[in-house]
Each structure stands twice: as C-alpha cells, then as structure tokens.
XYZ file of C-alpha atoms in Angstrom:
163
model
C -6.625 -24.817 -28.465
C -3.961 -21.590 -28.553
C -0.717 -22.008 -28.505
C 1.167 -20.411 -26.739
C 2.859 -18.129 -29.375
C -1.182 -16.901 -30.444
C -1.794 -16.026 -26.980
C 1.724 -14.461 -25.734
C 0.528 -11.157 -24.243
C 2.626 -11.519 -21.239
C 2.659 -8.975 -18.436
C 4.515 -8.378 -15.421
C 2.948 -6.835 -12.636
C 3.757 -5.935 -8.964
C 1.552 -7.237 -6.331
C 0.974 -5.040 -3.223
C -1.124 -5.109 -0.386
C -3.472 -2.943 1.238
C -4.911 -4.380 4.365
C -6.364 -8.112 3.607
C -6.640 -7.372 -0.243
C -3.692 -8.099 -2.782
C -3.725 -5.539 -5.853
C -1.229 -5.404 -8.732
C 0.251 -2.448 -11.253
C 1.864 -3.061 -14.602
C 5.533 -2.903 -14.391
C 6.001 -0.727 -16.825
C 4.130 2.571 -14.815
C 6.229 1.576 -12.044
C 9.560 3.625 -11.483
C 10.824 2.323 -7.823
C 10.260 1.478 -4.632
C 11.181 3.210 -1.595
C 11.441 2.828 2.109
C 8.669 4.492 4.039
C 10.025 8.142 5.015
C 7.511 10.660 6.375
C 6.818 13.072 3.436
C 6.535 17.095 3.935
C 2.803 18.126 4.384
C 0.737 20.417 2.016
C -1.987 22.903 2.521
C -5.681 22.529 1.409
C -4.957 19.125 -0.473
C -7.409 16.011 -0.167
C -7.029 13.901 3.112
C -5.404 11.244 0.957
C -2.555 13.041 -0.219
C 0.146 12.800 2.227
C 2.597 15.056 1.030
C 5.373 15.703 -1.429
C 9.059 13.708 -0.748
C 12.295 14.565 -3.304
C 12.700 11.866 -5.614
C 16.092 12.954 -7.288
C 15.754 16.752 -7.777
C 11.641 16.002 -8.697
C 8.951 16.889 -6.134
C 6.801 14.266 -5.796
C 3.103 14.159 -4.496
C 2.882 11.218 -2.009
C -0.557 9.444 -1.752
C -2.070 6.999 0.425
C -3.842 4.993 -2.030
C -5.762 3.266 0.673
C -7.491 6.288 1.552
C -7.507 7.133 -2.196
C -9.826 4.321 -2.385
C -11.892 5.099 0.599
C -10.981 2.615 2.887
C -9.192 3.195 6.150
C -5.958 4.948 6.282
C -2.828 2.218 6.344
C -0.767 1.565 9.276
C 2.584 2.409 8.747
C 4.687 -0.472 9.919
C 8.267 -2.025 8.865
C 7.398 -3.229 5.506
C 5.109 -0.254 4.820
C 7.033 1.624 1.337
C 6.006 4.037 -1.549
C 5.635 2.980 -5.179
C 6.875 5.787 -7.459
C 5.213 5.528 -10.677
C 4.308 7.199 -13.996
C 0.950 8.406 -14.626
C 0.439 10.338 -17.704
C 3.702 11.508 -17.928
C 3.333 12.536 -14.291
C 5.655 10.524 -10.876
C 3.695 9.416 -8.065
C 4.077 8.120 -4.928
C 2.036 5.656 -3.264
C 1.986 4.378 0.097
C 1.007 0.576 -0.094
C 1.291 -2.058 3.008
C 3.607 -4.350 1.830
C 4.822 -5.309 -1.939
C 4.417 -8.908 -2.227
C 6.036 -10.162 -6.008
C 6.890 -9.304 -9.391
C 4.722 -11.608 -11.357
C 3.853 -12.712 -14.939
C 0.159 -12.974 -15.806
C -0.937 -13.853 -19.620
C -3.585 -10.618 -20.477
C -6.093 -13.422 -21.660
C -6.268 -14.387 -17.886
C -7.242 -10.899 -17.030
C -11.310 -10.707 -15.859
C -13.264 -7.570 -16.662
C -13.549 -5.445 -13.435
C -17.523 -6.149 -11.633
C -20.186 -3.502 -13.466
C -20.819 -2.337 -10.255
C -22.769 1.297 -9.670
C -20.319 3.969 -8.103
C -19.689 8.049 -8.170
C -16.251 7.352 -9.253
C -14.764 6.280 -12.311
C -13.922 2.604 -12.061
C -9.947 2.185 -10.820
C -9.848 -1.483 -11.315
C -8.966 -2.623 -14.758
C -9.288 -6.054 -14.310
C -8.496 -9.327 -11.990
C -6.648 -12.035 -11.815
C -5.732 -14.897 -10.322
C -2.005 -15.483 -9.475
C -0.230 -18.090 -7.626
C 0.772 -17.037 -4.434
C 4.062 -18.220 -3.210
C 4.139 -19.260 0.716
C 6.633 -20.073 3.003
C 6.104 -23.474 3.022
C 6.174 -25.971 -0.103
C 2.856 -25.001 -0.848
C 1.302 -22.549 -3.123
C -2.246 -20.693 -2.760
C -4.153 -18.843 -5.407
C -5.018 -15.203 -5.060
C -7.097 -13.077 -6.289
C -5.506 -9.875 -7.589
C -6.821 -6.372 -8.166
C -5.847 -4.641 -10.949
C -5.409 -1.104 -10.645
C -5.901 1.180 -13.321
C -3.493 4.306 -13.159
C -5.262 6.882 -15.428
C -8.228 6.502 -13.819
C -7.108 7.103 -10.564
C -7.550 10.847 -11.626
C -4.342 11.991 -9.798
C -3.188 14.513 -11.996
C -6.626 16.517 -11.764
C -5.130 16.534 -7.987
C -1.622 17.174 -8.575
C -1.510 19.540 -10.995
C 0.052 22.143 -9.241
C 2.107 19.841 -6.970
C 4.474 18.140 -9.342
C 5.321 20.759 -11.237
C-alpha cells in the first residue's frame, strides 16, 4: 500500500457547471473570477466567442465554453460568471453556469478521458470523482470533467483578438 508521501501529487481544481454536468480546471491556469457583464461583440468570429471585456488594461476574448463544446448556449442567470485563465501564455474568459468549489483531488485518482471517436481533439484530460458538499449534513459524490486548456485550441481562434 502507498503512503501517502509516495503518492502526494495533490491538485486543486475549480469545479464549475455547465448545465447538469460538473467540470473542473487546475488552479493554477486560473487567474479570477468575475461577475457576468455583457462583453463588446466582434465581427466574423465563431458563434462561441462572445466578445472581448477589459481585464485591467488587457483585452480579453470572452467565450462561452458551453457552446465551445457544442452543446446549447448557457442561460445567463445570477450566478452565471467568467473564468479568466491562462492558456499558453494567452488570458481567457469563459462563461460557465455557476462555480461550485475549490477542491483537492490526488492525480492518482484522475481516470483517463473515454477513447471515444470525434473530429475534435479530445478537451477532457481526465475524471474524477469528488465529494460534493450539500446543504444538508450529507455529502454526494460527483463525477467531474476535467478540462484540458491547450486543447481547447483557443489561441488558433484568438490570435488576433488578444493581442
């Protein structure tokens, strides 16, 4: 059996969701979180990209990464907010449901994403489950989706907008 010092490859992620489905990014890429504020249309971009907001003197490209993964557009609603984060040494912003928790997985816990056939590059590094705090005493397990940044391919997208 590992110990614990053998097998320390802790992570913190944030959990988000989009629609019914909880998905999680490594801390690390993340760079804030901000309210929900309608961001200033482009011309001739993909559907998904909503626009470009001022994050401190940076233009950066706003993206709703529900429709970046082909499902159906989010509602915005109260608790609807943009994650800034680093991708390749580029910001992004990405318009998520709701962020649910900072949590701590162990990387050893971390599945291989499904070998499933699609056009795209795979954006799911991984999943994992996590245990999901509730508003009662209880606690429920949940299975978390692992997104992988780089391959989200945003910066073959936003080359010219975050310049």
């Amino acid at each position: 059996m590992s110990t614990t010092e053998e097998n320390n490859d802790e992570r913190k992620i944030v959990t988000f969701t989009l629609g019914e489905q909880m998905f999680g990014i490594d801390m690390r890429s993340l760079i804030e979180i901000r309210e929900w504020e309608e961001p200033t249309p482009l011309p001739s971009v993909p559907a998904f990209i909503k626009g470009v907001t001022n994050l401190r003197g940076s233009v950066v490209p706003v993206v709703g990464l529900s429709e970046r993964l082909g499902w159906t557009p989010s509602v915005l609603h109260s608790r609807s907010c943009i994650l800034v984060v680093s991708i390749a040494g580029r910001q992004a912003g990405f318009l998520v449901d709701e962020v649910a928790d900072i949590v701590v997985i162990n990387g050893g816990d971390i599945q291989p994403a499904p070998d499933v056939e699609v056009n795209d590059e795979s954006v799911i590094a991984g999943l994992v489950k996590i245990e999901r705090r509730t508003t009662d005493a209880d606690s429920t397990e949940a299975m978390v989706l692992l997104l992988d940044l780089d391959a989200l391919s945003l910066t073959r997208h936003l080359t010219d907008l975050a310049a």
